[in-house]
Amino acid sequence: MSKRNSIYADPEDAAELFRAAVGPLRELPPQEPPPRRAPPPLRAHMAAAAEAAVMRELLDGTFAAATIEVGEELLHLKDGHSPRLLKRLRRGEFSVQGEIDLHHLRVVEAAELLATFLADSHRAGYRCVKIIHGKGLRSGQRGPVLKALTAHALRRRADVIAFASARANQGGSGATLVLLSAR
């Protein structure tokens, strides 16, 4: 063995040499790890794409209000849900948690506002909302344009379980109650 390697032959000597070379130690105060950045909120990409497609269709004017059969009362229930839900909605058994009034808006503005309102309501966890669209009494031969827009948009949304015209004391056929799915 060489002379240089013989210094480190005894581990105790090596540790003592190391301590002598380093000098006295001082203990550092404990530190908290840096805060972690919150992960971005989850967003369903397919739902966003479907919503964007509906918005494009509504804004492009590819639906004609006159071709959509609106009638006096709006009623719709998505497949796979109990008809009892629609009956309860029509009776006003759900508490309205949000409301939007589309009166006097142009179709483009109403479509954008409606899509934003429904997305925000669903994100907030609202189960029942009311959309006031009017009865279309001044729409002439075009029929109730905002009512037709509302019915068309609601049928296309994945987060809408059911919708029905409101009871007379809530606006009657000039307003629609919407039941949204849970988040």
XYZ file of N, CA, C and O in Angstrom:
732
model
N 0.831 -1.179 0.000
C 0.000 0.000 0.000
C 0.876 1.243 0.000
O 1.879 1.290 0.682
N 0.441 2.234 -0.712
C 1.212 3.467 -0.746
C 0.948 4.259 0.522
O -0.030 4.032 1.236
N 1.821 5.215 0.765
C 1.710 6.030 1.973
C 0.431 6.849 1.948
O -0.222 7.014 2.973
N 0.051 7.343 0.797
C -1.150 8.187 0.689
C -2.413 7.397 1.014
O -3.294 7.872 1.703
N -2.504 6.165 0.541
C -3.675 5.337 0.797
C -3.723 4.838 2.221
O -4.774 4.520 2.731
N -2.600 4.772 2.869
C -2.576 4.262 4.240
C -3.230 5.229 5.211
O -3.654 4.838 6.286
N -3.350 6.519 4.869
C -4.006 7.502 5.744
C -5.473 7.134 5.940
O -6.020 7.273 7.007
N -6.076 6.642 4.875
C -7.511 6.367 4.906
C -7.824 4.906 5.238
O -8.941 4.471 5.079
N -6.851 4.193 5.699
C -7.052 2.786 6.014
C -8.030 2.627 7.167
O -8.845 1.721 7.168
N -7.996 3.516 8.132
C -8.917 3.432 9.278
C -10.042 4.444 9.085
O -9.784 5.647 9.007
N -11.297 4.004 8.998
C -12.412 4.930 8.772
C -12.535 5.985 9.874
O -12.941 7.110 9.616
N -12.194 5.640 11.104
C -12.275 6.611 12.191
C -11.300 7.752 11.960
O -11.618 8.911 12.183
N -10.116 7.453 11.474
C -9.130 8.483 11.182
C -9.614 9.377 10.047
O -9.429 10.595 10.076
N -10.234 8.774 9.051
C -10.728 9.541 7.902
C -11.817 10.512 8.356
O -11.833 11.686 7.942
N -12.704 10.071 9.223
C -13.782 10.944 9.712
C -13.209 12.079 10.539
O -13.655 13.225 10.443
N -12.192 11.769 11.349
C -11.569 12.792 12.174
C -10.850 13.822 11.313
O -10.939 15.028 11.557
N -10.164 13.379 10.286
C -9.498 14.289 9.365
C -10.509 15.194 8.652
O -10.280 16.386 8.457
N -11.616 14.594 8.267
C -12.668 15.379 7.585
C -13.220 16.466 8.506
O -13.334 17.625 8.114
N -13.540 16.121 9.762
C -14.066 17.105 10.710
C -13.059 18.225 10.951
O -13.428 19.381 11.080
N -11.784 17.891 11.032
C -10.736 18.894 11.249
C -10.644 19.829 10.053
O -10.443 21.039 10.198
N -10.797 19.285 8.842
C -10.705 20.101 7.633
C -11.916 21.015 7.478
O -11.802 22.162 7.043
N -13.105 20.527 7.843
C -14.333 21.300 7.667
C -14.478 22.354 8.761
O -14.941 23.460 8.510
N -14.117 22.038 9.950
C -14.251 22.983 11.038
C -15.576 22.798 11.772
O -16.314 21.835 11.537
N -15.904 23.721 12.662
C -17.145 23.556 13.440
C -18.378 23.710 12.538
O -18.394 24.479 11.594
N -19.400 22.961 12.875
C -20.652 22.984 12.115
C -21.690 23.802 12.860
O -21.714 23.836 14.084
N -22.549 24.448 12.103
C -23.699 25.109 12.731
C -24.957 24.552 12.070
O -25.002 24.287 10.871
N -25.981 24.381 12.874
C -27.212 23.796 12.364
C -28.053 24.880 11.691
O -28.201 25.987 12.227
N -28.578 24.580 10.503
C -29.431 25.523 9.776
C -30.860 25.427 10.306
O -31.322 24.336 10.659
N -31.553 26.573 10.342
C -32.953 26.497 10.784
C -33.779 25.728 9.745
O -33.480 25.767 8.544
N -34.810 25.023 10.214
C -35.633 24.262 9.253
C -36.359 25.215 8.298
O -36.773 26.312 8.686
N -36.458 24.808 7.062
C -37.134 25.636 6.054
C -38.291 24.853 5.453
O -38.195 23.650 5.221
N -39.366 25.596 5.213
C -40.507 24.970 4.548
C -40.222 24.911 3.060
O -39.591 25.821 2.507
N -40.711 23.861 2.413
C -40.504 23.802 0.963
C -41.291 24.932 0.290
O -42.298 25.407 0.831
N -40.856 25.384 -0.879
C -41.590 26.463 -1.560
C -43.020 25.997 -1.890
O -43.238 24.806 -2.125
N -43.967 26.920 -1.885
C -45.345 26.513 -2.167
C -45.478 25.968 -3.589
O -44.842 26.462 -4.516
N -46.292 24.935 -3.701
C -46.510 24.330 -5.009
C -47.582 25.105 -5.751
O -48.558 25.548 -5.148
N -47.376 25.268 -7.006
C -48.365 25.940 -7.838
C -49.587 25.031 -7.957
O -49.449 23.819 -8.156
N -50.762 25.620 -7.810
C -51.997 24.836 -7.904
C -52.143 24.291 -9.322
O -51.844 24.992 -10.295
N -52.596 23.046 -9.438
C -52.780 22.499 -10.793
C -53.905 23.253 -11.500
O -54.811 23.779 -10.856
N -53.853 23.312 -12.804
C -54.921 24.021 -13.530
C -56.243 23.293 -13.327
O -56.265 22.075 -13.108
N -57.356 24.015 -13.364
C -58.652 23.362 -13.171
C -58.915 22.370 -14.304
O -58.501 22.586 -15.449
N -59.597 21.295 -13.954
C -59.938 20.294 -14.952
C -60.986 20.864 -15.898
O -61.907 21.553 -15.482
N -60.840 20.579 -17.150
C -61.789 21.068 -18.155
C -62.015 19.954 -19.158
O -61.064 19.412 -19.711
N -63.243 19.622 -19.359
C -63.578 18.585 -20.322
C -63.427 19.154 -21.728
O -64.172 20.044 -22.124
N -62.451 18.655 -22.456
C -62.160 19.203 -23.781
C -63.252 18.876 -24.792
O -63.556 19.689 -25.655
N -63.835 17.706 -24.711
C -64.884 17.343 -25.668
C -66.123 18.204 -25.428
O -66.788 18.611 -26.374
N -66.452 18.472 -24.177
C -67.609 19.319 -23.884
C -67.366 20.730 -24.419
O -68.259 21.353 -24.976
N -66.137 21.221 -24.264
C -65.810 22.556 -24.768
C -65.900 22.586 -26.287
O -66.400 23.557 -26.870
N -65.448 21.519 -26.942
C -65.510 21.460 -28.404
C -66.962 21.407 -28.879
O -67.330 22.071 -29.851
N -67.790 20.621 -28.175
C -69.207 20.529 -28.548
C -69.896 21.869 -28.349
O -70.701 22.303 -29.187
N -69.578 22.548 -27.249
C -70.172 23.858 -26.979
C -69.733 24.870 -28.040
O -70.534 25.678 -28.503
N -68.482 24.800 -28.437
C -67.987 25.711 -29.471
C -68.688 25.447 -30.806
O -69.017 26.387 -31.537
N -68.944 24.174 -31.100
C -69.645 23.839 -32.347
C -71.063 24.384 -32.335
O -71.550 24.912 -33.340
N -71.741 24.265 -31.199
C -73.100 24.810 -31.077
C -73.065 26.322 -31.248
O -73.898 26.900 -31.957
N -72.080 26.979 -30.626
C -71.975 28.438 -30.742
C -71.749 28.842 -32.202
O -72.366 29.788 -32.692
N -70.860 28.120 -32.904
C -70.614 28.439 -34.317
C -71.893 28.293 -35.128
O -72.211 29.134 -35.961
N -72.635 27.223 -34.866
C -73.875 26.982 -35.603
C -74.888 28.085 -35.330
O -75.541 28.584 -36.245
N -74.994 28.485 -34.058
C -75.949 29.528 -33.716
C -75.534 30.876 -34.295
O -76.363 31.628 -34.796
N -74.241 31.170 -34.251
C -73.759 32.459 -34.738
C -73.757 32.533 -36.261
O -73.922 33.605 -36.827
N -73.557 31.388 -36.905
C -73.596 31.368 -38.365
C -75.012 31.504 -38.895
O -75.211 31.760 -40.074
N -75.984 31.316 -38.013
C -77.378 31.422 -38.434
C -77.822 30.229 -39.249
O -78.720 30.335 -40.075
N -77.211 29.053 -39.006
C -77.572 27.873 -39.783
C -78.880 27.244 -39.316
O -79.322 26.275 -39.881
N -79.458 27.763 -38.274
C -80.782 27.285 -37.881
C -81.770 28.396 -38.188
O -81.477 29.572 -38.080
N -82.927 28.000 -38.620
C -83.979 28.979 -38.930
C -85.053 28.859 -37.859
O -85.589 27.774 -37.637
N -85.324 29.967 -37.199
C -86.299 29.946 -36.109
C -87.645 29.422 -36.573
O -88.344 28.731 -35.828
N -88.028 29.717 -37.790
C -89.335 29.303 -38.293
C -89.417 27.793 -38.491
O -90.499 27.213 -38.425
N -88.275 27.125 -38.720
C -88.298 25.683 -38.960
C -88.329 24.877 -37.674
O -88.613 23.684 -37.701
N -88.021 25.503 -36.565
C -88.053 24.799 -35.286
C -89.454 24.941 -34.718
O -89.959 26.043 -34.530
N -90.048 23.799 -34.466
C -91.407 23.820 -33.948
C -91.346 24.162 -32.469
O -90.892 23.371 -31.651
N -91.786 25.351 -32.136
C -91.687 25.811 -30.759
C -93.012 25.622 -30.038
O -93.058 25.153 -28.917
N -94.091 25.967 -30.678
C -95.381 25.824 -30.015
C -95.501 26.775 -28.846
O -94.684 27.662 -28.651
N -96.509 26.589 -28.080
C -96.752 27.460 -26.934
C -95.847 27.099 -25.760
O -95.291 27.944 -25.105
N -95.693 25.792 -25.498
C -94.940 25.353 -24.329
C -93.709 24.567 -24.764
O -93.773 23.755 -25.682
N -92.595 24.813 -24.108
C -91.372 24.063 -24.376
C -91.275 22.907 -23.385
O -91.459 23.099 -22.180
N -90.963 21.729 -23.883
C -90.771 20.543 -23.046
C -89.687 19.681 -23.670
O -89.724 19.409 -24.876
N -88.754 19.243 -22.857
C -87.720 18.352 -23.373
C -87.099 17.600 -22.206
O -86.814 18.173 -21.156
N -86.862 16.293 -22.431
C -86.186 15.447 -21.452
C -85.183 14.590 -22.208
O -85.539 13.923 -23.182
N -83.920 14.617 -21.774
C -82.892 13.798 -22.426
C -83.172 12.320 -22.166
O -83.677 11.943 -21.107
N -82.826 11.504 -23.141
C -82.990 10.055 -23.000
C -82.219 9.552 -21.787
O -81.146 10.052 -21.465
N -82.784 8.536 -21.151
C -82.115 7.917 -20.011
C -82.452 8.543 -18.672
O -81.938 8.107 -17.654
N -83.306 9.568 -18.663
C -83.688 10.209 -17.407
C -85.160 9.954 -17.131
O -85.964 9.783 -18.051
N -85.488 9.956 -15.868
C -86.857 9.655 -15.448
C -87.829 10.754 -15.867
O -87.560 11.938 -15.646
N -88.971 10.379 -16.436
C -90.001 11.367 -16.772
C -90.486 12.134 -15.535
O -90.993 13.242 -15.649
N -90.260 11.545 -14.371
C -90.640 12.217 -13.121
C -89.872 13.531 -12.939
O -90.399 14.497 -12.395
N -88.621 13.580 -13.419
C -87.833 14.817 -13.344
C -88.519 15.947 -14.102
O -88.610 17.072 -13.614
N -88.994 15.641 -15.297
C -89.672 16.651 -16.116
C -90.968 17.092 -15.438
O -91.290 18.283 -15.415
N -91.672 16.150 -14.860
C -92.922 16.473 -14.159
C -92.644 17.396 -12.972
O -93.339 18.390 -12.770
N -91.589 17.090 -12.218
C -91.226 17.927 -11.063
C -90.777 19.316 -11.517
O -91.091 20.311 -10.871
N -90.042 19.373 -12.637
C -89.588 20.661 -13.168
C -90.786 21.507 -13.580
O -90.845 22.697 -13.271
N -91.744 20.909 -14.262
C -92.943 21.628 -14.712
C -93.777 22.132 -13.534
O -94.412 23.175 -13.618
N -93.764 21.388 -12.446
C -94.521 21.789 -11.251
C -93.807 22.872 -10.446
O -94.361 23.396 -9.486
N -92.575 23.159 -10.779
C -91.817 24.176 -10.056
C -91.235 23.674 -8.754
O -91.037 24.444 -7.824
N -90.932 22.385 -8.679
C -90.424 21.795 -7.440
C -88.931 22.025 -7.234
O -88.407 21.716 -6.179
N -88.246 22.540 -8.243
C -86.819 22.833 -8.100
C -86.637 24.323 -7.838
O -87.297 25.155 -8.443
N -85.735 24.635 -6.932
C -85.436 26.024 -6.611
C -84.570 26.624 -7.722
O -83.543 26.064 -8.086
N -84.989 27.756 -8.256
C -84.242 28.435 -9.314
C -83.033 29.117 -8.682
O -83.170 29.965 -7.819
N -81.839 28.747 -9.148
C -80.602 29.261 -8.558
C -79.945 30.350 -9.395
O -79.020 31.003 -8.922
N -80.391 30.521 -10.609
C -79.831 31.544 -11.484
C -80.841 31.916 -12.550
O -81.735 31.129 -12.882
N -80.704 33.125 -13.061
C -81.678 33.623 -14.039
C -80.989 34.550 -15.026
O -80.065 35.275 -14.661
N -81.451 34.498 -16.275
C -80.931 35.395 -17.299
C -82.104 35.904 -18.130
O -83.057 35.162 -18.370
N -82.031 37.153 -18.544
C -83.085 37.759 -19.353
C -82.506 38.112 -20.724
O -81.589 38.914 -20.830
N -83.049 37.490 -21.762
C -82.561 37.699 -23.126
C -83.410 38.702 -23.905
O -83.133 38.945 -25.087
N -84.428 39.271 -23.252
C -85.306 40.237 -23.928
C -84.503 41.308 -24.657
O -83.504 41.798 -24.141
N -84.959 41.671 -25.817
C -84.428 42.799 -26.594
C -82.981 42.621 -27.052
O -82.329 43.595 -27.401
N -82.469 41.386 -27.024
C -81.123 41.137 -27.526
C -81.207 40.614 -28.956
O -82.183 39.970 -29.338
N -80.174 40.894 -29.734
C -80.089 40.298 -31.062
C -79.693 38.831 -30.903
O -79.132 38.441 -29.882
N -79.961 38.032 -31.910
C -79.725 36.588 -31.833
C -78.273 36.286 -31.488
O -77.994 35.446 -30.637
N -77.328 36.955 -32.122
C -75.907 36.703 -31.862
C -75.565 36.997 -30.406
O -74.919 36.190 -29.733
N -76.010 38.134 -29.904
C -75.742 38.491 -28.508
C -76.401 37.496 -27.566
O -75.800 37.067 -26.573
N -77.650 37.150 -27.858
C -78.390 36.220 -27.001
C -77.713 34.855 -26.970
O -77.602 34.236 -25.901
N -77.246 34.377 -28.117
C -76.590 33.069 -28.181
C -75.319 33.050 -27.339
O -75.075 32.106 -26.582
N -74.519 34.094 -27.461
C -73.276 34.174 -26.680
C -73.568 34.257 -25.190
O -72.951 33.562 -24.383
N -74.505 35.114 -24.826
C -74.850 35.301 -23.423
C -75.435 34.023 -22.823
O -75.102 33.641 -21.702
N -76.291 33.354 -23.589
C -76.913 32.110 -23.125
C -75.861 31.033 -22.901
O -75.866 30.358 -21.866
N -74.948 30.865 -23.844
C -73.900 29.846 -23.706
C -73.021 30.128 -22.486
O -72.704 29.214 -21.718
N -72.654 31.377 -22.300
C -71.827 31.748 -21.141
C -72.577 31.516 -19.836
O -72.021 30.965 -18.878
N -73.841 31.924 -19.800
C -74.656 31.756 -18.596
C -74.782 30.279 -18.228
O -74.614 29.906 -17.064
N -75.072 29.429 -19.202
C -75.247 28.003 -18.917
C -73.933 27.366 -18.464
O -73.924 26.573 -17.517
N -72.835 27.718 -19.103
C -71.532 27.170 -18.700
C -71.172 27.615 -17.288
O -70.720 26.805 -16.466
N -71.374 28.899 -16.992
C -71.080 29.411 -15.647
C -71.979 28.763 -14.596
O -71.528 28.429 -13.495
N -73.245 28.580 -14.928
C -74.200 27.961 -13.993
C -73.813 26.526 -13.708
O -73.844 26.074 -12.556
N -73.441 25.805 -14.746
C -73.029 24.405 -14.562
C -71.759 24.334 -13.725
O -71.649 23.516 -12.816
N -70.787 25.202 -14.024
C -69.531 25.248 -13.271
C -69.778 25.591 -11.804
O -69.104 25.080 -10.920
N -70.782 26.454 -11.544
C -71.097 26.851 -10.170
C -71.874 25.766 -9.420
O -72.088 25.881 -8.219
N -72.293 24.734 -10.144
C -73.027 23.644 -9.499
C -74.523 23.886 -9.399
O -75.207 23.194 -8.652
N -75.041 24.863 -10.147
C -76.483 25.122 -10.130
C -77.206 23.943 -10.770
O -76.753 23.392 -11.763
N -78.337 23.583 -10.209
C -79.144 22.485 -10.747
C -80.316 22.989 -11.574
O -80.751 22.333 -12.494
N -80.843 24.171 -11.218
C -82.010 24.693 -11.931
C -81.825 26.185 -12.185
O -81.522 26.938 -11.258
N -82.001 26.583 -13.441
C -81.892 27.991 -13.817
C -83.093 28.378 -14.676
O -83.763 27.515 -15.240
N -83.317 29.684 -14.757
C -84.430 30.187 -15.560
C -83.893 31.108 -16.648
O -83.069 31.972 -16.392
N -84.410 30.892 -17.866
C -84.058 31.725 -19.011
C -85.316 32.455 -19.445
O -86.315 31.826 -19.796
N -85.262 33.777 -19.409
C -86.399 34.592 -19.848
C -86.106 35.005 -21.284
O -85.138 35.705 -21.551
N -86.927 34.537 -22.205
C -86.709 34.802 -23.626
C -87.864 35.555 -24.255
O -87.760 36.045 -25.366
N -88.956 35.676 -23.553
C -90.138 36.339 -24.087
C -90.969 35.382 -24.926
O -90.549 34.266 -25.233
N -92.143 35.844 -25.302
C -93.066 35.005 -26.064
C -92.981 35.255 -27.558
O -93.591 34.555 -28.348
N -92.219 36.261 -27.954
C -92.051 36.548 -29.373
C -93.270 37.188 -30.005
O -93.506 37.029 -31.198
N -94.015 37.938 -29.214
C -95.251 38.537 -29.724
C -94.979 39.599 -30.790
O -95.824 39.837 -31.649
N -93.792 40.218 -30.746
C -93.468 41.259 -31.738
C -92.514 40.745 -32.816
O -91.931 41.526 -33.541
N -92.358 39.435 -32.910
C -91.429 38.872 -33.891
C -92.043 38.722 -35.274
O -91.351 38.385 -36.216
N -93.319 38.918 -35.383
C -93.976 38.826 -36.689
C -94.002 37.400 -37.205
O -94.142 36.450 -36.448
N -93.839 37.245 -38.532
C -93.921 35.928 -39.153
C -92.728 35.034 -38.820
O -92.806 33.827 -38.990
N -91.653 35.642 -38.374
C -90.479 34.837 -38.002
C -90.764 33.960 -36.796
O -90.050 33.014 -36.537
N -91.777 34.279 -36.043
C -92.078 33.523 -34.832
C -91.189 33.972 -33.690
O -90.383 34.888 -33.834
N -91.309 33.315 -32.565
C -90.520 33.693 -31.384
C -89.044 33.298 -31.542
O -88.650 32.184 -31.222
N -88.245 34.214 -32.051
C -86.851 33.919 -32.403
C -86.022 33.526 -31.180
O -85.307 32.517 -31.200
N -86.083 34.301 -30.115
C -85.259 34.002 -28.938
C -85.727 32.723 -28.247
O -84.914 31.981 -27.694
N -87.013 32.460 -28.297
C -87.543 31.221 -27.727
C -87.030 30.024 -28.521
O -86.607 29.017 -27.953
N -87.031 30.141 -29.845
C -86.529 29.065 -30.705
C -85.028 28.871 -30.506
O -84.541 27.736 -30.441
N -84.304 29.971 -30.397
C -82.867 29.901 -30.144
C -82.598 29.161 -28.838
O -81.732 28.289 -28.768
N -83.353 29.511 -27.809
C -83.185 28.888 -26.498
C -83.436 27.385 -26.585
O -82.630 26.588 -26.104
N -84.544 26.996 -27.211
C -84.882 25.568 -27.332
C -83.787 24.824 -28.104
O -83.362 23.739 -27.697
N -83.320 25.408 -29.182
C -82.294 24.779 -30.013
C -80.993 24.612 -29.220
O -80.378 23.539 -29.235
N -80.566 25.660 -28.550
C -79.310 25.617 -27.792
C -79.393 24.618 -26.644
O -78.439 23.872 -26.393
N -80.523 24.582 -25.949
C -80.662 23.682 -24.804
C -80.653 22.214 -25.228
O -80.088 21.363 -24.544
N -81.273 21.904 -26.359
C -81.306 20.518 -26.839
C -79.910 20.019 -27.205
O -79.637 18.826 -27.130
N -79.014 20.910 -27.561
C -77.679 20.538 -28.017
C -76.662 20.407 -26.882
O -75.579 19.889 -27.097
N -76.993 20.893 -25.712
C -76.022 20.904 -24.617
C -76.038 19.583 -23.845
O -77.088 19.086 -23.480
N -74.851 19.069 -23.558
C -74.723 17.810 -22.816
C -75.072 17.972 -21.340
O -75.478 17.008 -20.691
N -74.931 19.177 -20.795
C -75.183 19.380 -19.366
C -76.648 19.691 -19.044
O -76.998 19.874 -17.891
N -77.512 19.728 -20.053
C -78.941 19.984 -19.829
C -79.674 18.647 -19.795
O -79.656 17.898 -20.768
N -80.308 18.361 -18.658
C -81.069 17.121 -18.502
C -82.482 17.306 -19.041
O -83.003 16.457 -19.748
N -83.094 18.434 -18.685
C -84.480 18.685 -19.089
C -84.734 20.181 -19.083
O -84.020 20.942 -18.423
N -85.773 20.586 -19.836
C -86.239 21.967 -19.748
C -87.726 21.996 -20.048
O -88.253 21.125 -20.735
N -88.365 22.999 -19.485
C -89.814 23.150 -19.652
C -90.173 24.612 -19.484
O -89.500 25.357 -18.760
N -91.247 25.013 -20.153
C -91.738 26.378 -19.963
C -92.085 26.571 -18.502
O -92.525 25.645 -17.813
N -91.882 27.776 -18.028
C -92.111 28.097 -16.617
C -93.606 28.130 -16.315
O -94.446 28.239 -17.207
N -93.936 28.044 -15.047
C -95.323 28.187 -14.604
C -95.745 29.639 -14.829
O -94.909 30.521 -14.974
N -97.029 29.882 -14.842
C -97.566 31.219 -15.135
C -96.980 32.284 -14.209
O -96.658 33.389 -14.654
N -96.808 31.962 -12.929
C -96.280 32.952 -11.982
C -94.781 33.181 -12.128
O -94.212 34.043 -11.476
N -94.107 32.401 -12.997
C -92.672 32.557 -13.225
C -92.368 33.053 -14.638
O -91.214 33.076 -15.050
N -93.391 33.407 -15.389
C -93.176 33.925 -16.738
C -93.882 33.130 -17.819
O -93.833 33.500 -18.986
N -94.488 32.011 -17.452
C -95.229 31.211 -18.416
C -94.374 30.797 -19.607
O -93.191 30.477 -19.467
N -94.958 30.839 -20.804
C -94.238 30.386 -21.999
C -93.189 31.397 -22.461
O -92.489 31.152 -23.434
N -93.041 32.494 -21.741
C -92.006 33.472 -22.050
C -90.719 33.222 -21.282
O -89.756 33.980 -21.389
N -90.699 32.134 -20.506
C -89.504 31.774 -19.731
C -89.384 30.251 -19.723
O -90.374 29.538 -19.841
N -88.165 29.779 -19.585
C -87.911 28.342 -19.579
C -87.091 27.980 -18.355
O -86.088 28.631 -18.059
N -87.523 26.932 -17.650
C -86.770 26.386 -16.524
C -85.885 25.270 -17.061
O -86.336 24.423 -17.841
N -84.637 25.258 -16.640
C -83.656 24.303 -17.147
C -83.083 23.516 -15.974
O -82.646 24.100 -14.985
N -83.060 22.194 -16.112
C -82.457 21.325 -15.107
C -81.098 20.891 -15.625
O -81.007 20.266 -16.682
N -80.051 21.260 -14.896
C -78.672 20.949 -15.309
C -78.155 19.730 -14.563
O -78.549 19.460 -13.426
N -77.259 19.003 -15.209
C -76.649 17.850 -14.576
C -75.646 18.321 -13.510
O -75.185 19.462 -13.551
N -75.325 17.424 -12.609
C -74.343 17.758 -11.571
C -72.973 17.847 -12.213
O -72.698 17.205 -13.220
N -72.076 18.625 -11.599
C -70.718 18.795 -12.152
C -69.977 17.504 -12.187
O -70.048 16.594 -11.598
